[in-house]
mmCIF file of C-alpha atoms in Angstrom:
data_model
loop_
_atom_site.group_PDB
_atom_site.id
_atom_site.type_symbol
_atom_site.label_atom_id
_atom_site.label_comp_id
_atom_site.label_asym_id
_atom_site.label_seq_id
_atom_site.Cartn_x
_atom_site.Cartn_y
_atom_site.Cartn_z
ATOM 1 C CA UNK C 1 127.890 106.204 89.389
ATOM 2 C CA UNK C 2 125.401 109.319 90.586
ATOM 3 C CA UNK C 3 123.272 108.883 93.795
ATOM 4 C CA UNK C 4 119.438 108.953 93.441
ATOM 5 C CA UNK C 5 119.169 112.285 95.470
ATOM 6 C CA UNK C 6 115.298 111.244 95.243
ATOM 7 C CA UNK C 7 115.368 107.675 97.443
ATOM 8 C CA UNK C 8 118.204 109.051 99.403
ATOM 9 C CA UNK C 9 116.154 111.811 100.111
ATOM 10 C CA UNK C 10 113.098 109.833 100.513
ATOM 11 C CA UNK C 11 114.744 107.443 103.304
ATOM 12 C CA UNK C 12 116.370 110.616 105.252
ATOM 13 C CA UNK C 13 112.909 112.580 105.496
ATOM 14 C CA UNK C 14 111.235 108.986 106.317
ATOM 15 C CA UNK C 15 113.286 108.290 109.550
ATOM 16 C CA UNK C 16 113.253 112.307 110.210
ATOM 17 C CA UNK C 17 109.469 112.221 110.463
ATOM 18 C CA UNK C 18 109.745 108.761 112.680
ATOM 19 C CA UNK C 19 112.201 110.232 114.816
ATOM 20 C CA UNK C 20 110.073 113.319 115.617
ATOM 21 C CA UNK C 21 107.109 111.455 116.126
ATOM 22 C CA UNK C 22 108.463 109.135 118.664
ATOM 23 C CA UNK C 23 110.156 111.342 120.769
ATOM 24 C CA UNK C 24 108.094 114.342 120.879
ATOM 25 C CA UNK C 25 106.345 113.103 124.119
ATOM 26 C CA UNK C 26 108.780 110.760 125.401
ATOM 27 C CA UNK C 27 111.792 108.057 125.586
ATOM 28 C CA UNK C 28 112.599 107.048 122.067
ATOM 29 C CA UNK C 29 113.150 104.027 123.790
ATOM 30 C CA UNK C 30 109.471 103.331 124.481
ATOM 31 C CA UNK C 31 109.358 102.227 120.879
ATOM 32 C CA UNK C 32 112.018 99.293 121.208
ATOM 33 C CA UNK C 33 110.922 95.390 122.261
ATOM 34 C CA UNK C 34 113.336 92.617 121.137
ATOM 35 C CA UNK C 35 110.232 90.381 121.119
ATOM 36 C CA UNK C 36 108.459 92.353 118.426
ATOM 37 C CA UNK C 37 111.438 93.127 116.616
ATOM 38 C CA UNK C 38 112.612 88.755 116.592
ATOM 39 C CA UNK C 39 108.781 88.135 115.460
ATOM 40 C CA UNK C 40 109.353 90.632 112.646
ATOM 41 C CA UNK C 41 113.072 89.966 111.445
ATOM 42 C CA UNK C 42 112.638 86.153 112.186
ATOM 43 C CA UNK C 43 109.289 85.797 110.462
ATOM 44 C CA UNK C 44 110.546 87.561 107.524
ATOM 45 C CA UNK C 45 113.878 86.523 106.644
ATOM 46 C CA UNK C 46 112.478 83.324 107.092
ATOM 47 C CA UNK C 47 109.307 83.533 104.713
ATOM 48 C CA UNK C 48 111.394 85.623 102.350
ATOM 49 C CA UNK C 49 114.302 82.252 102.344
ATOM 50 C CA UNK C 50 111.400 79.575 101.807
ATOM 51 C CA UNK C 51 110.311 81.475 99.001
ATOM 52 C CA UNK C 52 113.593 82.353 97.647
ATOM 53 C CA UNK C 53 116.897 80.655 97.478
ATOM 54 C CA UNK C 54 119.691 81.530 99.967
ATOM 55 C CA UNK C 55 121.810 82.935 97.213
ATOM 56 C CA UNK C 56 119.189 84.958 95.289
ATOM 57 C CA UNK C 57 117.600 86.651 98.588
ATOM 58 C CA UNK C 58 120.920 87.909 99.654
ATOM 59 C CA UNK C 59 121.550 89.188 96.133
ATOM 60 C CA UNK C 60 118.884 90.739 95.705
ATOM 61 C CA UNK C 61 118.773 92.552 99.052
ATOM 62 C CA UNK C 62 122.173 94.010 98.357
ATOM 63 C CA UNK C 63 122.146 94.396 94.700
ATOM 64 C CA UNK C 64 118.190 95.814 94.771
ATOM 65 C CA UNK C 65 119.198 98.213 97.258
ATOM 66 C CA UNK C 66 122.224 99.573 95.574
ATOM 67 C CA UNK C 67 120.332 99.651 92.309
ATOM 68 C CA UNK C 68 117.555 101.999 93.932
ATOM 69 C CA UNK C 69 119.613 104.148 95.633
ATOM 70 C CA UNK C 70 122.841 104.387 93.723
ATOM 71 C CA UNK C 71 121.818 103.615 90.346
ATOM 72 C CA UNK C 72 122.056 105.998 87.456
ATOM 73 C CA UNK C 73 119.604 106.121 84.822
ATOM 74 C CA UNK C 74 120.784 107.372 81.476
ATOM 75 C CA UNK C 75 118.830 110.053 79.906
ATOM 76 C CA UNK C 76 117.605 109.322 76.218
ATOM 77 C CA UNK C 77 118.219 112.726 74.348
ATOM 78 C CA UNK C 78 121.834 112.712 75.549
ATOM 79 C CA UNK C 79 122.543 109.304 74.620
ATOM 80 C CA UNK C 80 120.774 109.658 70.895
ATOM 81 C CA UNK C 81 122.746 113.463 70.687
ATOM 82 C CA UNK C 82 126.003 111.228 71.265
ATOM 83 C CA UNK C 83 124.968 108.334 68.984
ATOM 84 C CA UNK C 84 124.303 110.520 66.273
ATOM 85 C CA UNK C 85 127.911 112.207 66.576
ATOM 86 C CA UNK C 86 129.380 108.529 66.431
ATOM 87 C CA UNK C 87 127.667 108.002 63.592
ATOM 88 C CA UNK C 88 129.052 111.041 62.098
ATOM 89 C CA UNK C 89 132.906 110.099 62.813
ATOM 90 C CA UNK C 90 132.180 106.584 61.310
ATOM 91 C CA UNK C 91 130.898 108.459 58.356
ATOM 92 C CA UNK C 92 133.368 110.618 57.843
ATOM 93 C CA UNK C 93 136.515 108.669 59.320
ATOM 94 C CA UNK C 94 135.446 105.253 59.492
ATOM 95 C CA UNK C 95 135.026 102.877 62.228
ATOM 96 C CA UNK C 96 138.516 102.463 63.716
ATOM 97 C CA UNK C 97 138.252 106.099 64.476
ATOM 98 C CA UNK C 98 135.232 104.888 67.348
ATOM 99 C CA UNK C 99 138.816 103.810 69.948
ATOM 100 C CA UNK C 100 140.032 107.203 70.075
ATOM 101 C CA UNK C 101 136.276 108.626 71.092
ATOM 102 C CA UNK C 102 135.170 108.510 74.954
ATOM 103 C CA UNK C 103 131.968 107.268 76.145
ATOM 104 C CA UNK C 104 130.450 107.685 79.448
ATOM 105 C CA UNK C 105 127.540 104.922 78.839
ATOM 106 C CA UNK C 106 128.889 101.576 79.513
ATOM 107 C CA UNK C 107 126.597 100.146 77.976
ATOM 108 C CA UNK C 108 127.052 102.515 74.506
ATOM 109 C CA UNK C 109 130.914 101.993 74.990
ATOM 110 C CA UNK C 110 130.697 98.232 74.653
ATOM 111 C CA UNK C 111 128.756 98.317 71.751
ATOM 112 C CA UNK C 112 131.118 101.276 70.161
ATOM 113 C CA UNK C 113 134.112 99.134 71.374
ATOM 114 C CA UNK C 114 132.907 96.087 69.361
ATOM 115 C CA UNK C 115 132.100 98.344 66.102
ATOM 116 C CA UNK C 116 135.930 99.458 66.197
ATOM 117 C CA UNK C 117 137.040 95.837 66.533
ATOM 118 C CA UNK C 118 135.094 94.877 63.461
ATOM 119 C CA UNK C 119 132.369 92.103 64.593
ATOM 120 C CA UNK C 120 129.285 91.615 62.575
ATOM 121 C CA UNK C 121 126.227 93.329 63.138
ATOM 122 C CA UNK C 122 124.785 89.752 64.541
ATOM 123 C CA UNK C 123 127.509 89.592 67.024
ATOM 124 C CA UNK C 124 126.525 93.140 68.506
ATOM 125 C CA UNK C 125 123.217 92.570 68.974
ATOM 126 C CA UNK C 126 123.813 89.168 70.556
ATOM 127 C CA UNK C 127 125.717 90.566 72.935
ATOM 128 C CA UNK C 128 124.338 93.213 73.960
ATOM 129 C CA UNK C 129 120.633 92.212 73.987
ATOM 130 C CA UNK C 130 122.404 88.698 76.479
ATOM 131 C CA UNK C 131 123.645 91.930 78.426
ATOM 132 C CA UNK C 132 120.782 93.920 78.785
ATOM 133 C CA UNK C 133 118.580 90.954 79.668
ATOM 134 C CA UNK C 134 120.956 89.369 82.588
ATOM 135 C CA UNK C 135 120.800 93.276 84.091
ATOM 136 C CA UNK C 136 117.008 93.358 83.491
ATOM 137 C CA UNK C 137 116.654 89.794 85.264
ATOM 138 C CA UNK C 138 119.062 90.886 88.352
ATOM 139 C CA UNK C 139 117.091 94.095 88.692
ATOM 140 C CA UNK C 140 113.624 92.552 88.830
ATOM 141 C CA UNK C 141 114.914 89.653 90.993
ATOM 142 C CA UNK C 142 115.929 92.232 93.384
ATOM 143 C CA UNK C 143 112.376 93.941 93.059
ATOM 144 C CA UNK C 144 110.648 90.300 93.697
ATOM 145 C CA UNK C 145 112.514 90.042 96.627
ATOM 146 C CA UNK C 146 112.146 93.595 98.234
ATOM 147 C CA UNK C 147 108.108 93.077 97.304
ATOM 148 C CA UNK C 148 107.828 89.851 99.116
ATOM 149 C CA UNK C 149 108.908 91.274 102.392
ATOM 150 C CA UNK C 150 106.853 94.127 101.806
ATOM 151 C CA UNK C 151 103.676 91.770 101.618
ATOM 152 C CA UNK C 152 104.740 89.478 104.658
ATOM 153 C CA UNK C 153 106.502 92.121 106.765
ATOM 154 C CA UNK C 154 102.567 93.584 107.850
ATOM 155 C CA UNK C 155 101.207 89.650 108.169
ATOM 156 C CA UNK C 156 103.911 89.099 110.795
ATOM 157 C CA UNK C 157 103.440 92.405 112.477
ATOM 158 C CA UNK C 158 99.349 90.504 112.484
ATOM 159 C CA UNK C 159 101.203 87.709 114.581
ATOM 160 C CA UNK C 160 103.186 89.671 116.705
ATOM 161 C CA UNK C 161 99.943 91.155 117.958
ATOM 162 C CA UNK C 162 98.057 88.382 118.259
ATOM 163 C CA UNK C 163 101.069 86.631 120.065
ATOM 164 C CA UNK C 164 101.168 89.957 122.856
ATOM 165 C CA UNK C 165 97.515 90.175 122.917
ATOM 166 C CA UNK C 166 97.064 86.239 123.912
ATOM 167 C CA UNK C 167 100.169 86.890 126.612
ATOM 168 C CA UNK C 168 98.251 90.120 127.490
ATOM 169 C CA UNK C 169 95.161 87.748 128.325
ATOM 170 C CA UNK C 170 97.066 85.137 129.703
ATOM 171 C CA UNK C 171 98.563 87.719 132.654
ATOM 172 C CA UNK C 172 95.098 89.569 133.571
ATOM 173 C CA UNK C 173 96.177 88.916 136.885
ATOM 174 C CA UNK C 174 99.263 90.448 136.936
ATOM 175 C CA UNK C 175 98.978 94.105 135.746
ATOM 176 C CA UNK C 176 103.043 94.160 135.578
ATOM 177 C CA UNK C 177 103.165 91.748 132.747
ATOM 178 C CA UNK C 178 100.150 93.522 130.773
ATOM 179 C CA UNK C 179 102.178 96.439 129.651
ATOM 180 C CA UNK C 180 105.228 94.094 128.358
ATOM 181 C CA UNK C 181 102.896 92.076 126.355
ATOM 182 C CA UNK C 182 100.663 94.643 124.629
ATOM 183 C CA UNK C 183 103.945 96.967 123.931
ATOM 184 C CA UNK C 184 104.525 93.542 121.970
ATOM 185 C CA UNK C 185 101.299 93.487 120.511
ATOM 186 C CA UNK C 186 101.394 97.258 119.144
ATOM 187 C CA UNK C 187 105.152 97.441 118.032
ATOM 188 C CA UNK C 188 105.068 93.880 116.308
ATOM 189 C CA UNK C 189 102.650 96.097 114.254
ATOM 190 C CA UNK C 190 104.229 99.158 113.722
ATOM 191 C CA UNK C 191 107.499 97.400 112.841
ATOM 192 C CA UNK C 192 105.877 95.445 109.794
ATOM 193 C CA UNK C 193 104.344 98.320 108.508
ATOM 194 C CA UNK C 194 107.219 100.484 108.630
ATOM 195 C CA UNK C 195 109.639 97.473 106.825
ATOM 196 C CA UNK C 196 106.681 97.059 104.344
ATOM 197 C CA UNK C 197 105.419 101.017 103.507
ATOM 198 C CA UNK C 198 108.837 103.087 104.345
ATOM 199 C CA UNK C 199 111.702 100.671 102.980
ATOM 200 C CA UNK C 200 110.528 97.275 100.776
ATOM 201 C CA UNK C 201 107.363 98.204 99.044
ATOM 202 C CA UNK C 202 109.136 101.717 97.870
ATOM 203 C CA UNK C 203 112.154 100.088 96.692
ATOM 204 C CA UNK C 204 110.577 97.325 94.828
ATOM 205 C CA UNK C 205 108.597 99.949 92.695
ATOM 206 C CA UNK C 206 111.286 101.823 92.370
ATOM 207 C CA UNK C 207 113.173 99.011 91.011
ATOM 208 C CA UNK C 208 110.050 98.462 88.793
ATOM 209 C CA UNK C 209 110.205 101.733 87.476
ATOM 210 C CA UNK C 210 114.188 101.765 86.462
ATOM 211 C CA UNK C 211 113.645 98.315 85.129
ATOM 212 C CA UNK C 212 111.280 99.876 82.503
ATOM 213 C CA UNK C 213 113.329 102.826 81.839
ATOM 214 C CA UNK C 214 116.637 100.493 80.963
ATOM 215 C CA UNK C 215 115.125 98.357 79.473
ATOM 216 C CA UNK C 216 113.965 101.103 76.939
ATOM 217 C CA UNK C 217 117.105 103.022 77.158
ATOM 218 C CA UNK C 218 119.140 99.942 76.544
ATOM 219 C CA UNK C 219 117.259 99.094 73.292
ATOM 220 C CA UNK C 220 117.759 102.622 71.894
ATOM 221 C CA UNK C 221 121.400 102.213 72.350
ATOM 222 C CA UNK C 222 121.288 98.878 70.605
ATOM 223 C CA UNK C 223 119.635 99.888 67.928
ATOM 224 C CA UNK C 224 122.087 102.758 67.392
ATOM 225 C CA UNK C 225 124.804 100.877 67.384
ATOM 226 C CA UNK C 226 123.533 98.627 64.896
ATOM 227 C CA UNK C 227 122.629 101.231 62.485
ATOM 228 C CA UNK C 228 126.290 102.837 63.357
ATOM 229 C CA UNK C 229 127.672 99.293 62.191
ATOM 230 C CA UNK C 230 125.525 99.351 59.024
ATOM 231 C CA UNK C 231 127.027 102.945 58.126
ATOM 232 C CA UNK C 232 123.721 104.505 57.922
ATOM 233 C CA UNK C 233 123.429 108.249 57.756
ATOM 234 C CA UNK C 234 123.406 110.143 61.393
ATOM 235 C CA UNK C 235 120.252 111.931 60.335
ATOM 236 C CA UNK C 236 118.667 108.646 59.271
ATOM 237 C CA UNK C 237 119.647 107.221 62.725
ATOM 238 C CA UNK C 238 118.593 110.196 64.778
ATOM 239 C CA UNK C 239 115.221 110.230 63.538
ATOM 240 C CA UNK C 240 114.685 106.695 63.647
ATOM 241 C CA UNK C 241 115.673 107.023 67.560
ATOM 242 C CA UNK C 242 113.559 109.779 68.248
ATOM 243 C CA UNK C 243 110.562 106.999 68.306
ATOM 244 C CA UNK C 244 111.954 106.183 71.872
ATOM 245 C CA UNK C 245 111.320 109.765 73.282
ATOM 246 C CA UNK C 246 107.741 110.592 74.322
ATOM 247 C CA UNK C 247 105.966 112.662 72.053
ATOM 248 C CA UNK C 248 106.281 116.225 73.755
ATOM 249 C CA UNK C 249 109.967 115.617 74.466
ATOM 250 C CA UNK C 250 110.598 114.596 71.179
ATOM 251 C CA UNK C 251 108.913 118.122 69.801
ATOM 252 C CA UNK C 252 110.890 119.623 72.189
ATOM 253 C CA UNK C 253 113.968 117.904 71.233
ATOM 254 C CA UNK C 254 113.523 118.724 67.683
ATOM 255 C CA UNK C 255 113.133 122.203 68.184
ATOM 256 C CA UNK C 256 116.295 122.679 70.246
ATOM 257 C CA UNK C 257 118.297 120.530 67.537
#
């Protein structure tokens, strides 16, 4: 499976430009406080568990993250360039000839698996629309879960302040306790809005975004291998697919085929 050079890019150049900003006049250091950081990471796993169960936020965290970063996104054109070649070797060979032909798509390989074994074309599509829903339902559960910390992760960087501006107040008296308390107040802020702009909310869309894509790409496939299954005509099957492409790819695809 491919890396998204795009998040993995995204994250590197987001704690680059942190990095540089913090220490270009000073101790990185300056930006730490265990208070802020337990309001923050307290506050949110435990907002994010009362509004999830235990099971599905830990899930989600690992399984959202891997999907944004490592997941790879199959490109249309390719996949309806290959299904219209299966569709040729079932033509011309028949469909036992699909287990001696690789696939790189899992998702096409399952579906050209089950056309060599000989189930009906009901059978496919059961199975692979079950599929493609129970990855579309992991993938947004993971984007529900990476967009709820991104909307609490700022309120609780709210209470962190609050909290180190009412112990700022409470020490007026004693200046060596103000500084403590308002370095609470400031980074209890900066924390949630890092979590919530640089990391959650940017996942969750991203998540969003593949979702959609999948989902679409996933469908194509199905539909290919159903009209593989029904022996219809690769030229019959590759226009009929080329409804999936948008319209100036799909001129542009023509033209190159």
């Amino acid at each position: 499976m491919k890396v998204d050079l795009g998040s993995v890019l995204g994250f590197v150049a987001a704690i680059t430009v942190l990095y540089i900003l913090m220490t270009h006049d000073g101790d990185i250091s300056a930006f730490w406080s265990e208070h802020a950081a337990l309001v923050i990471g307290g506050g949110v796993i435990s907002a994010t568990l009362v509004r999830f169960p235990m099971k599905t936020t830990f899930t989600g965290l690992i399984s959202g993250m891997k999907m944004a970063i490592a997941h790879q996104t199959a490109d249309p054109r390719e996949l309806i360039e290959q299904i219209t070649e299966l569709a040729d070797v079932v033509r011309k060979k028949g469909p036992i000839a699909l287990e001696t032909v690789e696939v790189d798509n899992e998702f096409l390989a399952k579906g050209v698996r089950m056309i060599a074994d000989g189930y009906d074309s009901a059978f496919i599509r059961e199975t692979l629309e079950r599929e493609r829903d129970l990855h579309a339902t992991r993938m947004e559960d993971g984007g529900k879960v990476y967009k709820a910390i991104g909307d609490c992760a700022p309120a609780f960087g709210m209470v962190g302040t609050i909290i180190g501006m009412v112990q700022m107040f409470a020490h007026m008296s004693d200046p060596s306790k103000l500084g403590p308390s308002m370095a609470v107040a400031l980074l209890a802020t900066l924390y949630g809005a890092v979590i919530a702009n640089f990391v959650c909310m940017p996942v969750a869309e991203k998540l969003e975004m593949k979702l959609h894509h999948d989902e679409i790409v996933e469908t194509l496939v199905i539909d290919g291998v159903l009209q593989i299954r029904e022996n219809k005509s690769p030229a019959l099957i590759r226009e009929m697919l080329l409804a999936y492409l948008p319209h100036k790819h799909r001129e542009a695809f023509e033209e190159a085929a």
